[in-house]
Coordinates of C-alpha atoms and ligand atoms in Angstrom, one line a residue:
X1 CA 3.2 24.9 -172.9
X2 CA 5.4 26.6 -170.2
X3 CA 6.6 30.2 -171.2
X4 CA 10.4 29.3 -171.4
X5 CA 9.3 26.5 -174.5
X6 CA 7.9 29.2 -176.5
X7 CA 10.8 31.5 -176.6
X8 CA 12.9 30.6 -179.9
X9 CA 16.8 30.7 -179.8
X10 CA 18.3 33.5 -181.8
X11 CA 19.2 31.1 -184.9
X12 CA 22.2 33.5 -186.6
X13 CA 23.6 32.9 -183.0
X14 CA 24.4 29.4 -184.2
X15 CA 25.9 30.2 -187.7
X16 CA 27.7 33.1 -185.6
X17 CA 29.1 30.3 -183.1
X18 CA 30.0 28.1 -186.5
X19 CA 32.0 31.1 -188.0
X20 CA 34.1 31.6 -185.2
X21 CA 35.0 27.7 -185.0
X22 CA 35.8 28.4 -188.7
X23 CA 38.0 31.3 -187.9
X24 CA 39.5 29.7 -184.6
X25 CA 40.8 27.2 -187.1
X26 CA 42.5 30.4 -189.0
X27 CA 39.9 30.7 -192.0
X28 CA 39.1 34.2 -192.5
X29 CA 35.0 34.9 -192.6
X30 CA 33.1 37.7 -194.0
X31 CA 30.7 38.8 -191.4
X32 CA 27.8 40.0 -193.4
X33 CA 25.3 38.5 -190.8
X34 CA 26.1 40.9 -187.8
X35 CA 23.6 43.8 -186.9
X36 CA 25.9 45.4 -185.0
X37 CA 28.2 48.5 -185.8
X38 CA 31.5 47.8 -186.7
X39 CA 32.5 51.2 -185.9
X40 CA 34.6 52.7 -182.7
X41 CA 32.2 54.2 -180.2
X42 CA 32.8 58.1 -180.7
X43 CA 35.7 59.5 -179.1
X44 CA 33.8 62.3 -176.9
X45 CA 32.1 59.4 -175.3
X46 CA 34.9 57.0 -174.4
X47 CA 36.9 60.3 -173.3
X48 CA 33.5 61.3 -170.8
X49 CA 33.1 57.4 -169.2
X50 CA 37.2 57.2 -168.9
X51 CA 36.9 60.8 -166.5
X52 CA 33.3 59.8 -165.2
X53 CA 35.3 56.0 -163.5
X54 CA 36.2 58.3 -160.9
X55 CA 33.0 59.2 -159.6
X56 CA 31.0 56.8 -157.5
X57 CA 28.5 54.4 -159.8
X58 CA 25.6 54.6 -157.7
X59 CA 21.9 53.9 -159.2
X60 CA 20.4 56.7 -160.8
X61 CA 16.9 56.9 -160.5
X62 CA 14.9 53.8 -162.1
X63 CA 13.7 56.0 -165.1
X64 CA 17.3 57.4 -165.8
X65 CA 20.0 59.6 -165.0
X66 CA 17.3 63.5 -165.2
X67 CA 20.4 65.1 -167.0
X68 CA 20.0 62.5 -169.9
X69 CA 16.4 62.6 -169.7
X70 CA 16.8 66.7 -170.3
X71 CA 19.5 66.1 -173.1
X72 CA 17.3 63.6 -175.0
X73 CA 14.4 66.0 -174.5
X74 CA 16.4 69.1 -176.3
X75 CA 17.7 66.3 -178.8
X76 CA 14.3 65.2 -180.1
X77 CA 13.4 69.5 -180.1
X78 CA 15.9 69.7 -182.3
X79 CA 16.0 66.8 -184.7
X80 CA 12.3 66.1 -185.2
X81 CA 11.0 69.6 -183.8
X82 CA 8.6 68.1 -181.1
X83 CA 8.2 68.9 -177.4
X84 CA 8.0 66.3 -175.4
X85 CA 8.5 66.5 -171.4
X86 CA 11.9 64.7 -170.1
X87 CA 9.7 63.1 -167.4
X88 CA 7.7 60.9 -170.3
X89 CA 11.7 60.0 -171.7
X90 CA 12.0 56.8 -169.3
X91 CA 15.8 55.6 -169.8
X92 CA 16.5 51.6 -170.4
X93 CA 19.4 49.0 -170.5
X94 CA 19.3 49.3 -174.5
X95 CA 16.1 49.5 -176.2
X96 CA 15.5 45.2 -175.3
X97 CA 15.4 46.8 -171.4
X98 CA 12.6 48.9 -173.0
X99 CA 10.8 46.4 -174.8
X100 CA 10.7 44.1 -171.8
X101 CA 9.6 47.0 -169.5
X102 CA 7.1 48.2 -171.9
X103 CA 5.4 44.4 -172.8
X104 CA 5.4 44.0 -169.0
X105 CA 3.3 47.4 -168.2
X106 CA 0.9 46.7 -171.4
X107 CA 0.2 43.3 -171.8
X108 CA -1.5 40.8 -169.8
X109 CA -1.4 36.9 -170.3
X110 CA -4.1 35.3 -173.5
X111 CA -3.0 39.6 -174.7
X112 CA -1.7 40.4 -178.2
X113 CA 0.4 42.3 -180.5
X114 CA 0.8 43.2 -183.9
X115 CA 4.1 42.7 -185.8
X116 CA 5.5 42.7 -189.4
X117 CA 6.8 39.2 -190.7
X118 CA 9.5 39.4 -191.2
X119 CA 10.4 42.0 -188.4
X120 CA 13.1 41.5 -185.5
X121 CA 13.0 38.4 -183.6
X122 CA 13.1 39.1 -180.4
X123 CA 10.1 41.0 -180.6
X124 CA 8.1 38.0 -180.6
X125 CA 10.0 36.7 -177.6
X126 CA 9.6 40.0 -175.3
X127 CA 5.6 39.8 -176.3
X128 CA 5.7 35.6 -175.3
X129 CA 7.5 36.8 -171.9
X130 CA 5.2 38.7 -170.5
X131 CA 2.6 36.3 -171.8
X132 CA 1.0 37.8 -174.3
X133 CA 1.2 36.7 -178.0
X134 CA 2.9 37.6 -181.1
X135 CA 0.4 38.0 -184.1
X136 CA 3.1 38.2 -187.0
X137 CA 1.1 39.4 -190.0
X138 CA 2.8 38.5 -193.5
X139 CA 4.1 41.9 -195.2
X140 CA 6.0 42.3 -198.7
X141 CA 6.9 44.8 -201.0
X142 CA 3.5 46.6 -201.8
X143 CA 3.9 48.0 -198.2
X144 CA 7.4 48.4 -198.1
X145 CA 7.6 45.6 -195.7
X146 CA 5.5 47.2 -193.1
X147 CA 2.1 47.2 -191.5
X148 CA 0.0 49.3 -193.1
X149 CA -3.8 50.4 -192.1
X150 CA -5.3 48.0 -193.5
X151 CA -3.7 45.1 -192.3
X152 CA -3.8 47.1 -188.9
X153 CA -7.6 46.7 -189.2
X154 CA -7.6 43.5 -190.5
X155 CA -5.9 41.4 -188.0
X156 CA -6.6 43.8 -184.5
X157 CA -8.7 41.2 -182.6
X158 CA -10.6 42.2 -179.1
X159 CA -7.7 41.1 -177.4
X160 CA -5.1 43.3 -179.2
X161 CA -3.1 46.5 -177.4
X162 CA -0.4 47.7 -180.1
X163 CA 0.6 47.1 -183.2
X164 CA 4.7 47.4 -183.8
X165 CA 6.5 49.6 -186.7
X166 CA 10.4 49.4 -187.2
X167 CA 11.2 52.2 -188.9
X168 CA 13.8 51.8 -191.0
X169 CA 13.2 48.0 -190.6
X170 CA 15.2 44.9 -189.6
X171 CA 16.0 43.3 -192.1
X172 CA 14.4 45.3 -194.9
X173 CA 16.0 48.5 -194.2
X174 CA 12.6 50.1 -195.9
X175 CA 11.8 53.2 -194.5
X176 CA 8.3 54.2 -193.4
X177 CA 6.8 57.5 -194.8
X178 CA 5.4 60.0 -192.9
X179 CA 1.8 59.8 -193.8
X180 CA 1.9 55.9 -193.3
X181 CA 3.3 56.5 -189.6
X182 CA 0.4 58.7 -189.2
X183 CA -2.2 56.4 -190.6
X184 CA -1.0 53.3 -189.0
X185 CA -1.4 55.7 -185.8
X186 CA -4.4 56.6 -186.5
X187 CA -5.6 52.9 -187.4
X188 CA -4.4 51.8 -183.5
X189 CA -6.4 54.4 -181.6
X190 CA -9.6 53.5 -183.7
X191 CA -9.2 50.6 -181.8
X192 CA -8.1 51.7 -178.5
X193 CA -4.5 50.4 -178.8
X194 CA -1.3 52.2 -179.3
X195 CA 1.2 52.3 -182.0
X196 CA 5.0 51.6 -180.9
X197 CA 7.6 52.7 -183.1
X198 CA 10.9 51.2 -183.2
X199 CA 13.5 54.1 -184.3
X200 CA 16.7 52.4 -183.5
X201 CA 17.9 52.8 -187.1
X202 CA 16.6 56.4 -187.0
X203 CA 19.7 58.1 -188.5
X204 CA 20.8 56.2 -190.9
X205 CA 19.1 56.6 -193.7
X206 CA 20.1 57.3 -196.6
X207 CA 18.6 60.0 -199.3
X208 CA 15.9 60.1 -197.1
X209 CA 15.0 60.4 -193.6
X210 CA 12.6 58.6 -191.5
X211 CA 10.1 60.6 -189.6
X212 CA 9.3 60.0 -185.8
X213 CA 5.9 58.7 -184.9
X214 CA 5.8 61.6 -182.1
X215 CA 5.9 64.4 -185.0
X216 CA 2.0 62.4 -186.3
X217 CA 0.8 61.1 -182.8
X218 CA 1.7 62.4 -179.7
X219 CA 0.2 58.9 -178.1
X220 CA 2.9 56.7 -180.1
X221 CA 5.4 55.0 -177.9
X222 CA 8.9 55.3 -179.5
X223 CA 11.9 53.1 -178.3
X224 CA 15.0 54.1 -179.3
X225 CA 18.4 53.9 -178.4
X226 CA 22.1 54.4 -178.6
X227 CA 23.3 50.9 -180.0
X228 CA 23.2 51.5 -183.4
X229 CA 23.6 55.0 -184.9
X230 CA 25.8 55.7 -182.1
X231 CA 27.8 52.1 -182.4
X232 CA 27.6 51.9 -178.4
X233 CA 26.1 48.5 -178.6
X234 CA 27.5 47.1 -175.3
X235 CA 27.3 49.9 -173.5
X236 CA 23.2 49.1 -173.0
X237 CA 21.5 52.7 -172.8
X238 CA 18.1 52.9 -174.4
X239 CA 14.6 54.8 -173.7
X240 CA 10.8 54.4 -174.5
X241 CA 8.9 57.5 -174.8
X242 CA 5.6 57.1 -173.5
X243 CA 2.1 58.4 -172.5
X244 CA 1.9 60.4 -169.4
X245 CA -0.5 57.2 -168.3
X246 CA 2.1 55.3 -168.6
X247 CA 4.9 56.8 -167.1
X248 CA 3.6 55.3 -163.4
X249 CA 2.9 51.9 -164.3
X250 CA 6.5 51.5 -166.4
X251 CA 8.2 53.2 -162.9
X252 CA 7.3 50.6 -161.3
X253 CA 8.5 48.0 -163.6
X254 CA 11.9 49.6 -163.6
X255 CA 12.4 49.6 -160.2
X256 CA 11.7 46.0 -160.1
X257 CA 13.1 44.4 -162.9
X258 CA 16.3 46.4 -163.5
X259 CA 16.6 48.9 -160.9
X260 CA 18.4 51.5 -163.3
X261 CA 20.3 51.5 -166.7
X262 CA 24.1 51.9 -166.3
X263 CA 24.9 54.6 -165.0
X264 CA 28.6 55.4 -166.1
X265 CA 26.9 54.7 -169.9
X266 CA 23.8 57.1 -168.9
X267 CA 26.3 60.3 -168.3
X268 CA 28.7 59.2 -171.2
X269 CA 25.9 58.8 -173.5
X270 CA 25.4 62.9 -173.2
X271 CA 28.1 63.3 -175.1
X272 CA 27.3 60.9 -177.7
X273 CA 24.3 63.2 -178.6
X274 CA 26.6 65.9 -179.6
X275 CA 28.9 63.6 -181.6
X276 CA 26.7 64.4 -185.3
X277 CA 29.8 64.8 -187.2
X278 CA 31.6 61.2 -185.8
X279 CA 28.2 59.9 -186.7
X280 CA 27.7 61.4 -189.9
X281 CA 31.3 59.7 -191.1
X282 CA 29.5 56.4 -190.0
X283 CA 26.5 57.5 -191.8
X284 CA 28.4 57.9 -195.1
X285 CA 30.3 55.0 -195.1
X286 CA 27.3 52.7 -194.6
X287 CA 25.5 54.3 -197.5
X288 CA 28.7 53.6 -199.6
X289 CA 28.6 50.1 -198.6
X290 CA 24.9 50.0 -199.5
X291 CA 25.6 51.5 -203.2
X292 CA 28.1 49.0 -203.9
X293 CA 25.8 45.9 -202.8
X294 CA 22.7 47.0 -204.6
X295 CA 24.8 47.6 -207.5
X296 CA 26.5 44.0 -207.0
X297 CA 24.1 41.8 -205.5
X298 CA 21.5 42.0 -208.8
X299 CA 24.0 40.4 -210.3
X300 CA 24.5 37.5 -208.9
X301 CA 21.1 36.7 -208.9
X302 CA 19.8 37.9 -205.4
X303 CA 16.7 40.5 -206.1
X304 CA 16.1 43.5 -204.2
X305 CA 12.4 44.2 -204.5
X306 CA 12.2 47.6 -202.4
X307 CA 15.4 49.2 -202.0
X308 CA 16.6 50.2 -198.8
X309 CA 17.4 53.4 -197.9
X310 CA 18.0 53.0 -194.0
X311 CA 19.6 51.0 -191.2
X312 CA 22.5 48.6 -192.5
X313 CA 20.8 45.7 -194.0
X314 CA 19.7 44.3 -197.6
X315 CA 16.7 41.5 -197.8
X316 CA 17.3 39.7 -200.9
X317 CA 14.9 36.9 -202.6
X318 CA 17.0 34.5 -203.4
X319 CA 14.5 32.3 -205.1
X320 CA 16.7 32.5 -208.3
X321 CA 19.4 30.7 -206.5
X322 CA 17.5 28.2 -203.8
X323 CA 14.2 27.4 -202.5
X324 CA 16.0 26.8 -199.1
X325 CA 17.9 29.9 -197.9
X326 CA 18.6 28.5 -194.7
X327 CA 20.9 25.3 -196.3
X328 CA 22.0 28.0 -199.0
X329 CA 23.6 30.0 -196.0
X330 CA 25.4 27.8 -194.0
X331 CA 26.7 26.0 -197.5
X332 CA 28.1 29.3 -197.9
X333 CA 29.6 29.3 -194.8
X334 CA 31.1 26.1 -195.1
X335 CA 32.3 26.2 -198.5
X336 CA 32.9 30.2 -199.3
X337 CA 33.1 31.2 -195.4
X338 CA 30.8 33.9 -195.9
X339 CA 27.9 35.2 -193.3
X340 CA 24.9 35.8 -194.3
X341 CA 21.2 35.6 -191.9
X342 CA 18.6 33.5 -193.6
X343 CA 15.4 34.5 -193.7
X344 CA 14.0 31.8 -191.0
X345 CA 15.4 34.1 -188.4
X346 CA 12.9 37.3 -189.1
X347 CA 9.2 35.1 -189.2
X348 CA 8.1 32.3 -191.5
X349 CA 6.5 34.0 -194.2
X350 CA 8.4 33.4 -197.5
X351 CA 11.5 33.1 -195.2
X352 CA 12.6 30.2 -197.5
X353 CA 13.4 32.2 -200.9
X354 CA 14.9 35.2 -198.8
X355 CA 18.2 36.0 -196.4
X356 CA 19.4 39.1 -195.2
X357 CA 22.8 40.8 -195.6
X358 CA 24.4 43.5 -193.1
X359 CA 26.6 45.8 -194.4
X360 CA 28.0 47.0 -190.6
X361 CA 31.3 45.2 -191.7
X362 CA 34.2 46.8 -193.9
X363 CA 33.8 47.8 -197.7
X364 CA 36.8 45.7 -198.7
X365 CA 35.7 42.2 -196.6
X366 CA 32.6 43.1 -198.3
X367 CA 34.1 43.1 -201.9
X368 CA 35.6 40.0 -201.3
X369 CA 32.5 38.6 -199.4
X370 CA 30.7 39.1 -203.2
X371 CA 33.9 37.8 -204.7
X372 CA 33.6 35.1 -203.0
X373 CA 30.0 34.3 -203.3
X374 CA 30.3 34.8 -206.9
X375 CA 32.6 32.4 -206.7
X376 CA 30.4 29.8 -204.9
X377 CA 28.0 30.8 -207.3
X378 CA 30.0 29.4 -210.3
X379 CA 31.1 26.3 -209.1
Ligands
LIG1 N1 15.3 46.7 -182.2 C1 15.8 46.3 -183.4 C2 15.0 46.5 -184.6 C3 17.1 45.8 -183.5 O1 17.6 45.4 -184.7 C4 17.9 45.6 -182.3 C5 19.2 45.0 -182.3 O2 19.7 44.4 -183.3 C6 17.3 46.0 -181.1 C7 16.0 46.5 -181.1 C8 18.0 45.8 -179.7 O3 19.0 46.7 -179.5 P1 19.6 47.1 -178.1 O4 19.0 46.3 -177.1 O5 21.1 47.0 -178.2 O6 19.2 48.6 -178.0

């Protein structure tokens, strides 16, 4: 099979493209199926890109603007207490610019990766790109959704370089602990390969926090970025921290495949890292939207095994209401005009009897979104 047929649309793309036909023809939807922040970008950061427009917008260098590389470097001091050189802080469009960079440099074709199912789907694609292969191992509520060290040593074959975390997941939201991180790190150099933590949640969380893998394992990669806790989706800035071995080879890649990240973004994106109390207002009102659907959502008959206490999604079991949660969402588009992801999107294991819901949309669409479903429920 050629590359290009292995690469899977992503699905809630098509029930997005259905809900705006919808709402072209002037129904309103509730858009609990969007991962993306429904919040403004912070001030301070559309104030720095409106001044920096009248510099020139030249390429930075291909691993990123060194004044963002220095600001991230005295960020992660400060947030997670580790030291880590700006040099190893290699600066992507977004965190998929990292992904792609990173599969590029560390896999090579028949190679393999570890990932949760469910877990983000394009994950699998990036790994498929650079012709390697996803290995999506099954995970469920007795590990919080997330590899663990056993499984890590279960299903590493010869071929295997990295096993993936996202921490807090997409689309359980569970967060990670500490001395998991550390033994899932530890689990990956036993057998030569690297851990690669996904920390674009990282920040909201809520009555927790999640740890980074560089505070267990100074080897970890850790892609991050400022898309979601900093709601600067389309403004594309990401970075993978990696290895000083690595730092050459993934040069290299950047130059090629992207050149640089934005640039006007790179310099704005300073700014962003000073915004905490902008962010912490964004921080709050997710968690208030989170309260209100775990305290809803039991209700109607959706079960929330493991509750989550990070990013801005809710995985539900739904096998109370459907054995097909893909029919079940788009009847509820069609008939309650409400959003929702099915499970199909995030792997194939048990992906029937579960969806996912995002709370990155208003508290009152999302009261009526579970008025309406209870609605839908009744009929
Ligand atoms: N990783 C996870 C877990 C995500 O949920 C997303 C977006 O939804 C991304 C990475 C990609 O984000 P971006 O490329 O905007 O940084």
């Amino acid at each position: 099979m050629r590359t290009i047929d292995k690469i899977e649309p992503f699905r809630v793309m098509q029930l997005l493209e259905r809900a705006k036909e919808l709402e072209a023809k002037g129904k309103k939807i509730i858009h609990m199926e969007i991962g993306e922040p429904d919040f403004h970008t912070p001030e301070s950061v559309r104030n720095a890109a409106k001044k920096l427009l009248d510099n020139d917008q030249f390429y930075t260098p291909s691993t990123g603007a060194p004044e963002l590389q220095k600001a991230l470097a005295t960020w992660y001091k400060q947030e997670y207490h580790v030291n880590i050189a700006p040099e190893r802080i290699l600066i992507t469009p977004g965190t998929s610019g990292a992904f792609n960079m990173l599969y590029a440099v560390l896999i090579d074709a028949g190679e393999s990766v570890l990932l949760p199912d469910p877990g983000y789907p394009c994950q699998r694609n990036f790994i498929r790109l650079a012709g390697g292969e996803p290995l999506n191992i099954p995970v469920g509520p007795d590990t919080r959704y997330h590899l663990d060290a056993a499984l890590i040593d279960k299903h590493w074959q010869a071929q295997t370089r990295a096993a993936v975390v996202i921490n807090p997941s997409n689309p359980t939201g569970t967060v990670l602990a500490r001395e998991s991180i550390a033994e899932l790190a530890a689990a990956c150099h036993t057998h030569n390969g690297y851990l690669i933590s996904d920390e674009i949640y990282h920040g909201l969380t809520y009555g927790t926090s999640a740890a980074c893998a560089l505070e267990v394992d100074d080897r970890a990669i850790v892609i991050n970025g400022f898309s979601k806790r900093w709601a600067m989706t389309g403004w594309r800035v990401g970075w993978a921290i990696v290895p000083e071995e690595l730092i050459e080879p993934c040069r290299r890649v950047m130059q090629n495949i992207f050149i640089a990240a934005p640039t006007l973004s790179q310099y704005a994106a300073i700014e962003a890292l000073k915004a905490t109390d902008t962010i912490e207002l964004m921080r709050s009102a997710y968690d208030e939207r989170r309260q209100y659907l775990l305290s809803e959502l039991p209700k109607l008959g959706f079960d929330i095994v493991v509750e989550p206490q990070g990013a801005f999604y809710i995985y539900a079991n739904v096998s109370k209401l459907t054995a097909d949660s893909k029919s079940f969402c788009w009847s509820l588009l069609e008939q309650a005009g409400v959003a929702i992801t099915p499970g199909e999107d995030f792997g194939v294991y048990q992906s029937n009897t579960h969806l996912r819901f995002s709370y990155a949309t208003r508290l009152d669409d999302i009261r009526e979104g579970i008025a309406r479903i209870a609605a839908f429920l009744n009929k």
